[in-house]
PDB file of N, CA and C in Angstrom:
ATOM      1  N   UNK O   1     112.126 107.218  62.716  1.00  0.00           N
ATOM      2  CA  UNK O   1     112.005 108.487  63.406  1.00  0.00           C
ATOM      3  C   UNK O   1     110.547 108.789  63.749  1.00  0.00           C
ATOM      4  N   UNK O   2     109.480 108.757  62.736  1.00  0.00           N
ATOM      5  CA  UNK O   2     108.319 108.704  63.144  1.00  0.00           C
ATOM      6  C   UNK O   2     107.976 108.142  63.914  1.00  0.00           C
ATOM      7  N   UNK O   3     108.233 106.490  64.565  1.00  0.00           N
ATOM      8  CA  UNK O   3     107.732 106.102  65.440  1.00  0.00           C
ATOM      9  C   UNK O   3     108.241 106.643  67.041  1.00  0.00           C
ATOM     10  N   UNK O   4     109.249 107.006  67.361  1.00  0.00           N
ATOM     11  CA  UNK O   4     109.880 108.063  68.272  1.00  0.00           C
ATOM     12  C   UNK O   4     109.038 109.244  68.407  1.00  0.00           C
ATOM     13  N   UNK O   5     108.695 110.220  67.663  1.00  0.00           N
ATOM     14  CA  UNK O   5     108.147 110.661  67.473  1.00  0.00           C
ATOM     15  C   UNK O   5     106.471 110.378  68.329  1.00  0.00           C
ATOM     16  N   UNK O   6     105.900 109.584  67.527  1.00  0.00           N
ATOM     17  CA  UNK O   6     104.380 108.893  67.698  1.00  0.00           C
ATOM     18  C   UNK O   6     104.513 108.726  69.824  1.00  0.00           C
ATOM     19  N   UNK O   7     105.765 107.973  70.035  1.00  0.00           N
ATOM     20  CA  UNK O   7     105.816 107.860  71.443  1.00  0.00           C
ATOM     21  C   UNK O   7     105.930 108.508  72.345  1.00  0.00           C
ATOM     22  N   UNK O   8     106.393 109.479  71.297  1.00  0.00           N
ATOM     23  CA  UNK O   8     107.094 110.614  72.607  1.00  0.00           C
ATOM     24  C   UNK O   8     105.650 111.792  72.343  1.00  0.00           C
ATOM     25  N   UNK O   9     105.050 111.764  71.938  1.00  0.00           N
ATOM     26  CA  UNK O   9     103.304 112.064  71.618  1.00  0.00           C
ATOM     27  C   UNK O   9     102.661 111.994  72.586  1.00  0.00           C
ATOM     28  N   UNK O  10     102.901 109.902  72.873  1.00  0.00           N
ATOM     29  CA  UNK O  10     102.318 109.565  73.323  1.00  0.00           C
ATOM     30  C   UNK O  10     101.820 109.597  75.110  1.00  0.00           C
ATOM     31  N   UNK O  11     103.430 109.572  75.385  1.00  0.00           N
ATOM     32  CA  UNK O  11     104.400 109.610  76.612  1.00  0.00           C
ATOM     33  C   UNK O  11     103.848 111.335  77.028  1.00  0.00           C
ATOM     34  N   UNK O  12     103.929 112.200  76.125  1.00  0.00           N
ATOM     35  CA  UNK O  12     104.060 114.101  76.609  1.00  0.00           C
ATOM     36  C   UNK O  12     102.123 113.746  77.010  1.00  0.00           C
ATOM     37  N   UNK O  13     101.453 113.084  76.296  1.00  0.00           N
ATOM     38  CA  UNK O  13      99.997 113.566  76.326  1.00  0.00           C
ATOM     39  C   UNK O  13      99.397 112.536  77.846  1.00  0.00           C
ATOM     40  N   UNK O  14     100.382 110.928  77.877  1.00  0.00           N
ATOM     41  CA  UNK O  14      99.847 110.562  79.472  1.00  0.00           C
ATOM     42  C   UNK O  14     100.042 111.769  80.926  1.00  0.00           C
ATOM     43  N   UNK O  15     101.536 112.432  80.717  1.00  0.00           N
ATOM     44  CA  UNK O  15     102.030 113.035  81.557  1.00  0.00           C
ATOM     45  C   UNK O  15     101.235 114.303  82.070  1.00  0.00           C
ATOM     46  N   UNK O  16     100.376 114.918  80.678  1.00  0.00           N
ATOM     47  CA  UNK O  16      99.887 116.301  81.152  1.00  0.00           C
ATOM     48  C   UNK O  16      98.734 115.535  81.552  1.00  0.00           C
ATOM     49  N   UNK O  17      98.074 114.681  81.048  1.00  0.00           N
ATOM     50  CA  UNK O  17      96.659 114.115  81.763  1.00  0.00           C
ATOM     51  C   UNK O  17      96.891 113.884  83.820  1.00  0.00           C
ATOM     52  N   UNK O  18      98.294 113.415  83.839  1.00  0.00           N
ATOM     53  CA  UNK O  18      98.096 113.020  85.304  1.00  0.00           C
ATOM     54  C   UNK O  18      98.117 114.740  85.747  1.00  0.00           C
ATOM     55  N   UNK O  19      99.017 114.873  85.286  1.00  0.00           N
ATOM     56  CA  UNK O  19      99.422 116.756  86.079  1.00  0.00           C
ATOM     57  C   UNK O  19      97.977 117.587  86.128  1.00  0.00           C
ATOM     58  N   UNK O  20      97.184 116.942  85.161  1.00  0.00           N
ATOM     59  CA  UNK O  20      95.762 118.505  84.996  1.00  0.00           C
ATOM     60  C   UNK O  20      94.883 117.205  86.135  1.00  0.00           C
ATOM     61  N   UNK O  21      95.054 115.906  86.158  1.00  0.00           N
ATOM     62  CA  UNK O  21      94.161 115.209  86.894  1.00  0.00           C
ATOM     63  C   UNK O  21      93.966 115.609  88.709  1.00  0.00           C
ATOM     64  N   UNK O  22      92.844 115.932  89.285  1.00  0.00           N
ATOM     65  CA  UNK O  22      92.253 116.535  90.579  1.00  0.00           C
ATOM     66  C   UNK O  22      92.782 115.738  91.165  1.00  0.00           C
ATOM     67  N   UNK O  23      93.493 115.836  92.558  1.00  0.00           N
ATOM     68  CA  UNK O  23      94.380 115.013  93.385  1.00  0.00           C
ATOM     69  C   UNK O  23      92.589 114.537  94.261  1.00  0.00           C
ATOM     70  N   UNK O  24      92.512 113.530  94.884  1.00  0.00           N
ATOM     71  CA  UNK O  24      91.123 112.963  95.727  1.00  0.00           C
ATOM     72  C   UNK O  24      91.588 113.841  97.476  1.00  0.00           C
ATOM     73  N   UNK O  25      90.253 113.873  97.730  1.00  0.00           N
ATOM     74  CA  UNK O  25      90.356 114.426  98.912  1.00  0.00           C
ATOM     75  C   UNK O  25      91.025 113.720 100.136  1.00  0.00           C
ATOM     76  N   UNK O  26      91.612 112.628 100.106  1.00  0.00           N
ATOM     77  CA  UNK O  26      92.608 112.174 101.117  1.00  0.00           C
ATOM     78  C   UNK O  26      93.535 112.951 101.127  1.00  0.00           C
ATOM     79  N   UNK O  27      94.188 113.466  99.638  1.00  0.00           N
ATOM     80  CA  UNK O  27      95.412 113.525  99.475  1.00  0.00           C
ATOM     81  C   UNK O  27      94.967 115.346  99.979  1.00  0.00           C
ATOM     82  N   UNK O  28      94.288 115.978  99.335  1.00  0.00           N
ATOM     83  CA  UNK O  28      93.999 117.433  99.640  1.00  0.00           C
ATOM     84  C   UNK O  28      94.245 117.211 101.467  1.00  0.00           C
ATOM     85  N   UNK O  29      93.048 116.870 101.616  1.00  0.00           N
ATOM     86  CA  UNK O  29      93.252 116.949 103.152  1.00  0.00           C
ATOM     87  C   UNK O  29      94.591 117.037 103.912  1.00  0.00           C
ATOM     88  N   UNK O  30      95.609 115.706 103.629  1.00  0.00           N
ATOM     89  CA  UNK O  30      96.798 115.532 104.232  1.00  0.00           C
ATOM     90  C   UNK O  30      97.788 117.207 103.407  1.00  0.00           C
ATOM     91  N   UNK O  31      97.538 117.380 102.459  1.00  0.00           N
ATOM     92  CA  UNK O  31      98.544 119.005 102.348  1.00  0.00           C
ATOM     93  C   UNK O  31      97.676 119.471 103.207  1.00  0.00           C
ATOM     94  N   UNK O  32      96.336 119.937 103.259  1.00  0.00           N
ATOM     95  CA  UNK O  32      96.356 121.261 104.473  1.00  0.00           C
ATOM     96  C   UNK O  32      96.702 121.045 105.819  1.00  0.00           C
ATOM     97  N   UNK O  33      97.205 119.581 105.938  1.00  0.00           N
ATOM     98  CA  UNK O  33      97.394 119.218 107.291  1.00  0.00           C
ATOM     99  C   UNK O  33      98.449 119.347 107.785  1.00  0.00           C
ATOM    100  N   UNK O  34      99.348 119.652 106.342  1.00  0.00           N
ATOM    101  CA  UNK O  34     100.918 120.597 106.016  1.00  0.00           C
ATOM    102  C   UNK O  34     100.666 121.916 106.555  1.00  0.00           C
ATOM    103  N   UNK O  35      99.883 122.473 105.938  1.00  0.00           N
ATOM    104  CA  UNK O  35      99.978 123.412 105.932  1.00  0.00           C
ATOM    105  C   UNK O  35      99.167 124.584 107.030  1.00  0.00           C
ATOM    106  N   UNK O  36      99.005 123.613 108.376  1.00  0.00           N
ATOM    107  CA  UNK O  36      98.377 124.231 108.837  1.00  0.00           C
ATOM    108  C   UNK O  36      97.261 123.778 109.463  1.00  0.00           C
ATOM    109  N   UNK O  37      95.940 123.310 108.705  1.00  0.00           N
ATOM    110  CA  UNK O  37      94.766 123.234 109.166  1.00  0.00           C
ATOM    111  C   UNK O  37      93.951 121.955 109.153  1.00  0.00           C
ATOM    112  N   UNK O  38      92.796 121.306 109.559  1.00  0.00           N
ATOM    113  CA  UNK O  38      92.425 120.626 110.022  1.00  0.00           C
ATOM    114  C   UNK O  38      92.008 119.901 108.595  1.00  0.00           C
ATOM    115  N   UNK O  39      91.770 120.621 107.597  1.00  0.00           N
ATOM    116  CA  UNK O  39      91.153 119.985 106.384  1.00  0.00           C
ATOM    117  C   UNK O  39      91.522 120.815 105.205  1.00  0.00           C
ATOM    118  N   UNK O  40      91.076 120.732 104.460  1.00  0.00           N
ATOM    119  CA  UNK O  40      90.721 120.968 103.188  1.00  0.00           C
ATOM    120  C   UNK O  40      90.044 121.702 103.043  1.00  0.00           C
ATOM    121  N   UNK O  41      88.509 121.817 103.819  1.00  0.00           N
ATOM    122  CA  UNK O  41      87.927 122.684 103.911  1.00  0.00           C
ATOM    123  C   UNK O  41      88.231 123.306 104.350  1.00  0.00           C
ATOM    124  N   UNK O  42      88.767 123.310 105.302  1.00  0.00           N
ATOM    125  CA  UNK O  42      89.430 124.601 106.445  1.00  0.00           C
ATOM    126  C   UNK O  42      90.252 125.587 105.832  1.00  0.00           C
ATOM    127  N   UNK O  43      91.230 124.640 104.941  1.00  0.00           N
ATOM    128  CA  UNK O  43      92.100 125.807 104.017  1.00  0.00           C
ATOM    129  C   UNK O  43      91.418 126.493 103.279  1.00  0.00           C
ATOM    130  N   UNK O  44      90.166 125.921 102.525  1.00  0.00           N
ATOM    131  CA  UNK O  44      89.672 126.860 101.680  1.00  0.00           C
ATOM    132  C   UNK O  44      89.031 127.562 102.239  1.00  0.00           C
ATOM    133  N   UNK O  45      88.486 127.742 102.689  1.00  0.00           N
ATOM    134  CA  UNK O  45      87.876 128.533 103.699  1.00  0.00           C
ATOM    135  C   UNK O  45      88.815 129.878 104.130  1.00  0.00           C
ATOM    136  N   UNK O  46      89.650 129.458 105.257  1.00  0.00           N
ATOM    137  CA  UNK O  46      90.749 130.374 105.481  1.00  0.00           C
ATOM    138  C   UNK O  46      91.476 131.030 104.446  1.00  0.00           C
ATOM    139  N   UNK O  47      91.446 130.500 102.840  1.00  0.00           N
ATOM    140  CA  UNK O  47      91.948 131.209 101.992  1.00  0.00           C
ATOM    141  C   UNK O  47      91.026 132.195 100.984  1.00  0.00           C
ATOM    142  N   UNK O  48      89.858 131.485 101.214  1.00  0.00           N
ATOM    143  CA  UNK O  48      88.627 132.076 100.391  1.00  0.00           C
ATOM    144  C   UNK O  48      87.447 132.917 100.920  1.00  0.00           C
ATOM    145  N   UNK O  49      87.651 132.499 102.465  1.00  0.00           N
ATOM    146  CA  UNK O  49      86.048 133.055 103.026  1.00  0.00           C
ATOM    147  C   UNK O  49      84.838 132.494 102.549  1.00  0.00           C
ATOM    148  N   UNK O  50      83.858 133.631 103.204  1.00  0.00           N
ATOM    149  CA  UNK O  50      82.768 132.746 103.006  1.00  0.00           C
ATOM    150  C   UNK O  50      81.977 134.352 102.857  1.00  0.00           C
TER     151      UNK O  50
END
């Protein structure tokens, strides 16, 4: 049981590392390109100002 355990540890702690990990700006770019705008910057921008 412990070793189940130990894996499933192991397995919960790879999963939140990818989920908290920063997507690279290819991938940003192509959502605002979903969503609208020319970049990445553009979204933030349009969502944040300046």
């Amino acid at each position: 049981m412990e070793k189940k355990r130990l894996a499933l540890r192991k397995l919960l702690e790879a999963v939140e590392k990818e989920i908290l990990k920063k997507p690279d700006k290819k991938t940003l770019d192509r959502l605002a390109l979903l969503a609208g705008f020319q970049s990445w910057d553009d979204f933030q921008h349009a969502l944040h100002g300046e």
